[in-house]
Short mmCIF file of C-alpha atoms and ligand atoms in Angstrom, two decimals:
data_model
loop_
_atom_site.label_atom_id
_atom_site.label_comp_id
_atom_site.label_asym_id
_atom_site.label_seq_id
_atom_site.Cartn_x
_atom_site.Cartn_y
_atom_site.Cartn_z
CA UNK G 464 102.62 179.00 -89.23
CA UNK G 465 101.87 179.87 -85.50
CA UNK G 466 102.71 183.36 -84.12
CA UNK G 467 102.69 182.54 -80.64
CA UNK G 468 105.27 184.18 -78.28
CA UNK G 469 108.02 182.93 -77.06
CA UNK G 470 109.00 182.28 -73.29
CA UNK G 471 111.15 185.23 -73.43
CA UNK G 472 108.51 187.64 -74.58
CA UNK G 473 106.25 185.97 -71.94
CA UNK G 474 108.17 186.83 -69.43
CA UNK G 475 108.53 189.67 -70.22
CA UNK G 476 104.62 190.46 -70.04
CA UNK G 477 104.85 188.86 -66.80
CA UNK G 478 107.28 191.50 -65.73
CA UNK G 479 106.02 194.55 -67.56
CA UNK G 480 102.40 194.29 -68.11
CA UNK G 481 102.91 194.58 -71.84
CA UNK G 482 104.16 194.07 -75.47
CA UNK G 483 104.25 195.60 -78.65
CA UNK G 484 104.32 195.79 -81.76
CA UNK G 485 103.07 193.23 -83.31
CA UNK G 486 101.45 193.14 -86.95
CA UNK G 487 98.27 191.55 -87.21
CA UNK G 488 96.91 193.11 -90.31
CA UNK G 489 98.19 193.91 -94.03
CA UNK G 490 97.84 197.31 -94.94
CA UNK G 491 95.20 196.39 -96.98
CA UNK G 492 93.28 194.63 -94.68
CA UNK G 493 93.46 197.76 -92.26
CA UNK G 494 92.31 200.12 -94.93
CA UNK G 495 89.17 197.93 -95.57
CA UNK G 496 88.22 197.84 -91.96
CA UNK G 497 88.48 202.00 -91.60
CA UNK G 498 86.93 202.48 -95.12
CA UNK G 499 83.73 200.25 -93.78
CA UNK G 500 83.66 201.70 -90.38
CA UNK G 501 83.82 205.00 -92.27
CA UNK G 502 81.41 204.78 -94.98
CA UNK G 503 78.92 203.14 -91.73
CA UNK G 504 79.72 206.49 -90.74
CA UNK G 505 78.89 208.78 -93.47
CA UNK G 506 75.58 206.78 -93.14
CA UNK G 507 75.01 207.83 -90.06
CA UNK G 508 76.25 211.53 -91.08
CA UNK G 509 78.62 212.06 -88.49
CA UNK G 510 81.29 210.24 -86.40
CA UNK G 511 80.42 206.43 -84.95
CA UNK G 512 77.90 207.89 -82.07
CA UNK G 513 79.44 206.59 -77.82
CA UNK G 514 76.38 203.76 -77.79
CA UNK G 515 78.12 201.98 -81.60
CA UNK G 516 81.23 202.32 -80.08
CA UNK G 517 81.35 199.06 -77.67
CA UNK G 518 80.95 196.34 -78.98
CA UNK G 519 81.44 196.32 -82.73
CA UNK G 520 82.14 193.24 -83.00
CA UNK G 521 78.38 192.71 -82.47
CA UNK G 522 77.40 193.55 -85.69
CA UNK G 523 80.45 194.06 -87.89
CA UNK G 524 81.56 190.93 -89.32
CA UNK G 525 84.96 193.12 -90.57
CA UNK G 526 85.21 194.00 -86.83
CA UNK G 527 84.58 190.28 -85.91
CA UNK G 528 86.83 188.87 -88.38
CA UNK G 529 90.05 190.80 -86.51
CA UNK G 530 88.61 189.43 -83.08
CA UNK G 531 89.18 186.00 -83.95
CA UNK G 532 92.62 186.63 -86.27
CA UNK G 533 94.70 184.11 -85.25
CA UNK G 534 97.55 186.37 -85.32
CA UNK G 535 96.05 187.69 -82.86
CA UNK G 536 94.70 184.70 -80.58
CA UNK G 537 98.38 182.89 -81.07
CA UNK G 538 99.93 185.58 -79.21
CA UNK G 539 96.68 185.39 -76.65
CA UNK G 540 96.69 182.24 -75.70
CA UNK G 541 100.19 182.23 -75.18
CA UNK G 542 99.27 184.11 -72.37
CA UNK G 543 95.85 183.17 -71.34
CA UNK G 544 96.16 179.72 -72.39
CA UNK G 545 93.93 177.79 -75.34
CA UNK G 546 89.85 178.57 -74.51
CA UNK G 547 89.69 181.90 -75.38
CA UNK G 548 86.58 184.54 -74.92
CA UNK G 549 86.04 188.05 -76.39
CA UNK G 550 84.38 189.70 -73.33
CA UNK G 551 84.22 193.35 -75.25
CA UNK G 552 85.68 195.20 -77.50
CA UNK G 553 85.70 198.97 -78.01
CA UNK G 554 86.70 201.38 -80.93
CA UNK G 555 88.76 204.39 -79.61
CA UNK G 556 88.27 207.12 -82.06
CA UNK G 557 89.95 210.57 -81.34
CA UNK G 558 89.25 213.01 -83.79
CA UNK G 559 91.90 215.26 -84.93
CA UNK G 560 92.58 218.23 -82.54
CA UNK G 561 89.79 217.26 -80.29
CA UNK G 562 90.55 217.45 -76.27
CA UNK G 563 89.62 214.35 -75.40
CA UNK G 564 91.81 212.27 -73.57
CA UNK G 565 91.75 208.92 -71.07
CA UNK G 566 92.77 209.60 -67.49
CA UNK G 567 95.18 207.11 -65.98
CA UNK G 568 93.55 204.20 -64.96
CA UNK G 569 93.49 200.36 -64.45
CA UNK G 570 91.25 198.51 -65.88
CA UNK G 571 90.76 195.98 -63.12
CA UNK G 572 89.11 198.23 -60.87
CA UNK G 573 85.65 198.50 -62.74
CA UNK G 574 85.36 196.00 -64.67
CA UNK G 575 84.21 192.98 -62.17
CA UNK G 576 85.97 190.15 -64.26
CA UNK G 577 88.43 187.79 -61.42
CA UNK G 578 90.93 186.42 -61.71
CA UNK G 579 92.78 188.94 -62.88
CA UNK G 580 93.83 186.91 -66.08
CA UNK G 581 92.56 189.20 -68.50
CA UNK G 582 94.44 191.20 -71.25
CA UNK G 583 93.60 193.71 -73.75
CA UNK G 584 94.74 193.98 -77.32
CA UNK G 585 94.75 197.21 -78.90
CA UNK G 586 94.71 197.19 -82.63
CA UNK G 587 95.59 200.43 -84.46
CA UNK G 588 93.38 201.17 -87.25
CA UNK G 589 95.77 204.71 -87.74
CA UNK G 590 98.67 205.80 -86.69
CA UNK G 591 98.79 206.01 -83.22
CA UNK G 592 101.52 208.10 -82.03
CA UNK G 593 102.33 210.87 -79.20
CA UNK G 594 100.89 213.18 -81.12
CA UNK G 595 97.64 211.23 -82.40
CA UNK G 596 97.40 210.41 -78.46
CA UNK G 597 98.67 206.61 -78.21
CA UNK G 598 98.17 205.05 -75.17
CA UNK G 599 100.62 205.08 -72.55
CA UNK G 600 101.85 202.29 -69.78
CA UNK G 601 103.71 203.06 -66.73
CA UNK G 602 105.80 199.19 -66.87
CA UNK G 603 105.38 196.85 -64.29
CA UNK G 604 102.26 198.56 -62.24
CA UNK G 605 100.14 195.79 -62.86
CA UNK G 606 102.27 193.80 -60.44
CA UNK G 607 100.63 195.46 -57.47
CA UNK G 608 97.30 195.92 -55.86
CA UNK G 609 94.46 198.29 -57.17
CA UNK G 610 94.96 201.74 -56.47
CA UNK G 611 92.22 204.01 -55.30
CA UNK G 612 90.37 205.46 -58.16
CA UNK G 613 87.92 208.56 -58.10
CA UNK G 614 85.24 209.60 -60.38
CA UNK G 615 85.97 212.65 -61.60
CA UNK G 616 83.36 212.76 -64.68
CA UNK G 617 85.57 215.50 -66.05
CA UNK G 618 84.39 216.65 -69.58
CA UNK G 619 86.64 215.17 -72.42
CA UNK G 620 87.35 212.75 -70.29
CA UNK G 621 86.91 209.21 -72.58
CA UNK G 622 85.93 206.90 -69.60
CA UNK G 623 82.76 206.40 -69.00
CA UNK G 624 82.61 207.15 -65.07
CA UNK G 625 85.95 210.05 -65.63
CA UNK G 626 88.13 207.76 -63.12
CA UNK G 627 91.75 208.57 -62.33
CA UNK G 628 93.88 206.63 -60.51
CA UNK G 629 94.45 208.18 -57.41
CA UNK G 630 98.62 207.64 -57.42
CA UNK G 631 100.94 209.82 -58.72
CA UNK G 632 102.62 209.35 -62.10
CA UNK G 633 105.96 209.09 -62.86
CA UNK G 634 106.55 210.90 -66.49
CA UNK G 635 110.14 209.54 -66.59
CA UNK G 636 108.89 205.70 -66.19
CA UNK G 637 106.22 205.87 -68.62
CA UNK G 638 106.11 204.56 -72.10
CA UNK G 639 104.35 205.21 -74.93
CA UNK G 640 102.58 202.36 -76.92
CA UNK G 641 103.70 203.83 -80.81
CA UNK G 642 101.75 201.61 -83.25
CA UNK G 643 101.68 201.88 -86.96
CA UNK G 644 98.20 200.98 -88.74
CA UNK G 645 97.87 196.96 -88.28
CA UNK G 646 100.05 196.67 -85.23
CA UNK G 647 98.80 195.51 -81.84
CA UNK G 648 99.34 195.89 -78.26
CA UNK G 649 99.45 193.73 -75.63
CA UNK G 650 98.41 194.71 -72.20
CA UNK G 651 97.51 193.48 -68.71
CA UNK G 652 94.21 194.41 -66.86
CA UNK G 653 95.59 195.69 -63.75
CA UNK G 654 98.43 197.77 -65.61
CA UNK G 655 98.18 201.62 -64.91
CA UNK G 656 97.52 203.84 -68.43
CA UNK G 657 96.06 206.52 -69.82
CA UNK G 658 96.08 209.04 -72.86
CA UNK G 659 96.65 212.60 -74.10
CA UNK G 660 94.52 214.36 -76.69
CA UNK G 661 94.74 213.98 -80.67
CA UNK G 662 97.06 216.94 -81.91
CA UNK G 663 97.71 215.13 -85.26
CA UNK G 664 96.05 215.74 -88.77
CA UNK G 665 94.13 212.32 -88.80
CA UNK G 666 92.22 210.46 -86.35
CA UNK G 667 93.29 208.24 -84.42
CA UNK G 668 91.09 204.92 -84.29
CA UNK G 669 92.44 201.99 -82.31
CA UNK G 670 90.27 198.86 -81.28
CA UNK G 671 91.10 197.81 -77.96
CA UNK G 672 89.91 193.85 -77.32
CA UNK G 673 89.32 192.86 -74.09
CA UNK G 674 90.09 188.61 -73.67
CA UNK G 675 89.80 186.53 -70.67
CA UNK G 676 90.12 182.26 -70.65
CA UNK G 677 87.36 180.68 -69.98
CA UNK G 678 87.67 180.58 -66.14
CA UNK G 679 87.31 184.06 -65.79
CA UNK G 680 83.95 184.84 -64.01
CA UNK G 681 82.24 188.21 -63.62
CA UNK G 682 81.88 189.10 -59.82
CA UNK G 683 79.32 192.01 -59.67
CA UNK G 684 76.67 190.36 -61.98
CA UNK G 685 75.39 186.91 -63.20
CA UNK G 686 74.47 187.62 -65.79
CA UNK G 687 77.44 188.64 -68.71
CA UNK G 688 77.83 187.63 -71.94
CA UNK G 689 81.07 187.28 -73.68
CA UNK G 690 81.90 185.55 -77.41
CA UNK G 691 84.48 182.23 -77.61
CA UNK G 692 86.76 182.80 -80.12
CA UNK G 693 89.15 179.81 -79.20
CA UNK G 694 88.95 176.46 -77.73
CA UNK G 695 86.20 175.51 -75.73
CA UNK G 696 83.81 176.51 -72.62
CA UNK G 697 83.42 174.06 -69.68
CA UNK G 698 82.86 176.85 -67.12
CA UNK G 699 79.84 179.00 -69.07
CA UNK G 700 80.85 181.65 -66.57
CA UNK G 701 79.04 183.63 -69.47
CA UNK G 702 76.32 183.42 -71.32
CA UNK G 703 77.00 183.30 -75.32
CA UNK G 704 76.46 185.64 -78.06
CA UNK G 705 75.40 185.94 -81.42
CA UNK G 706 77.14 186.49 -83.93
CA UNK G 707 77.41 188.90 -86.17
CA UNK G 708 75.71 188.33 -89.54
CA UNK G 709 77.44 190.89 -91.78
CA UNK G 710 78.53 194.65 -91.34
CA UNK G 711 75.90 196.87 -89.43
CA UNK G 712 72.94 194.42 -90.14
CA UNK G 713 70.01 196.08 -88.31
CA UNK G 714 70.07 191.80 -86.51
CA UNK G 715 73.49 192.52 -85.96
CA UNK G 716 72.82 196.54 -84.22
CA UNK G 717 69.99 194.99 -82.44
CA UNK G 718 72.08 192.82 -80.58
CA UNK G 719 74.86 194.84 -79.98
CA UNK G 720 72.22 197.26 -78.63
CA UNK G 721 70.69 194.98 -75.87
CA UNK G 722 73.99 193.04 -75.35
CA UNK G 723 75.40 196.71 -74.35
CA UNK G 724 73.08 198.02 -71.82
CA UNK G 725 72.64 194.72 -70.11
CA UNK G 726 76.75 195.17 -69.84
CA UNK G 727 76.40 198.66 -68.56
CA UNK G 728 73.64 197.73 -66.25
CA UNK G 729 75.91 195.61 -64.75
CA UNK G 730 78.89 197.72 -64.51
CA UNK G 731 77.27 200.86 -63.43
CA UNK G 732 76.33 198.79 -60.24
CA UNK G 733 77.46 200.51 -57.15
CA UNK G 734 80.37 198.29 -55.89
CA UNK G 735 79.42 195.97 -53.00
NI1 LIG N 962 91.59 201.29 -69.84
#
């Protein structure tokens, strides 16, 4: 059985910038992943530190595993069409009652990757609700240009660089991305979004997956790496990456390690 989406739902995307829900993963499957992740955790003695945070998929074959779900790449490539590459992925963690929160934003703006054929799925781990912070859309603003952003490096602020779109928000338009544990997101790179702080009793982990087809090149370095999880790779826009060889190998941590700060080197570059 295929879960790919049907024209309706694609158009859909084409006209909002997003979809959801979707379940990708039994409950049991979900309660695996966050009992690994947290028991890495309790290993470490505290929560996952910012550096473990990108990337996971580097050196968590769990976290791997839901990267290449086809429940999840159906839906993808319905979208994106059939060669498929995992350019990054990211675990959101908010911690109960802790401020921080994710400015509103578009992705497109920092990220270097054109054309702008690039969507992220966000995978809740826990409940993510209003209160646990969910993400948030405003519809149909990826249909536009790039607003101005600014760097505001305001503490609590999630993003690396603290940047706000500089446009204001309509409250009334926007719409919050409510996801049950094991239900994804869909959502375009250029839509506008952002998120309030965890006021729940739990934390709120999402993993937000960042896919582009193989066309896709990275304009402000030559350098990237990204991970085929479908099809194939005539362009080698990017350079391929290991895989990971079971959950937080010190192989596996390595690579994530140097795989990261080669991406950050290139996406802290000041923009041409
Ligand atoms: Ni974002």
């Amino acid at each position: 059985m295929t879960e790919h989406l049907s024209p309706a739902e694609v158009a859909r995307y084409e006209r909002d910038g997003y979809l959801f829900p979707y379940k990708v993963m039994d409950a049991a499957e979900v309660a695996e992943a966050r009992r690994r992740i947290e028991a890495f955790e309790r290993k470490l003695g505290g929560p996952l530190p910012k550096e473990l945070r990108h990337r996971p998929h580097l050196y968590s074959s769990t976290i791997d595993a839901i990267v290449r779900s086809p429940r999840i790449l159906d839906r993808v490539e319905s979208l994106l069409g059939p060669d498929i590459l995992c350019w990054e992925s990211v675990l959101f963690i908010k911690e109960s009652k802790d401020p921080a929160f994710i400015s509103w934003h578009q992705d497109a703006a920092y990220w270097g990757l054109e054309p702008y054929d690039v969507l992220t799925a966000w995978v809740a781990l826990s409940p993510s609700t209003r209160a646990s912070g969910c993400m948030r859309v405003l519809p149909g603003s990826h249909a536009g240009g790039i607003a101005a952003h600014k760097d505001t490096f305001a503490p609590n602020n999630m993003l690396s660089r603290g940047q706000e779109i500089q446009v204001e928000v309509d409250e009334a338009k926007v719409v919050d991305i409510e996801l049950p544990p094991g239900s994804m997101s869909l959502h375009h790179v250029k839509i506008a979004h952002g998120s309030d702080p965890n006021t729940a009793d739990d934390r709120r982990i999402g993993l937000a997956i960042r896919y582009i087809p193989a066309h896709v090149r990275q304009t402000i370095g030559r350098d990237d790496t990204a991970t085929l999880v479908r099809g194939s790779d005539h362009y080698r826009h990017f350079e391929p990456e290991p895989r990971a060889d079971g959950d937080f190998t010190e192989a596996g941590l390595a690579n994530q390690d140097r795989l990261r700060r080669r991406r950050m080197e290139i996406l802290m570059r000041p923009a041409a």
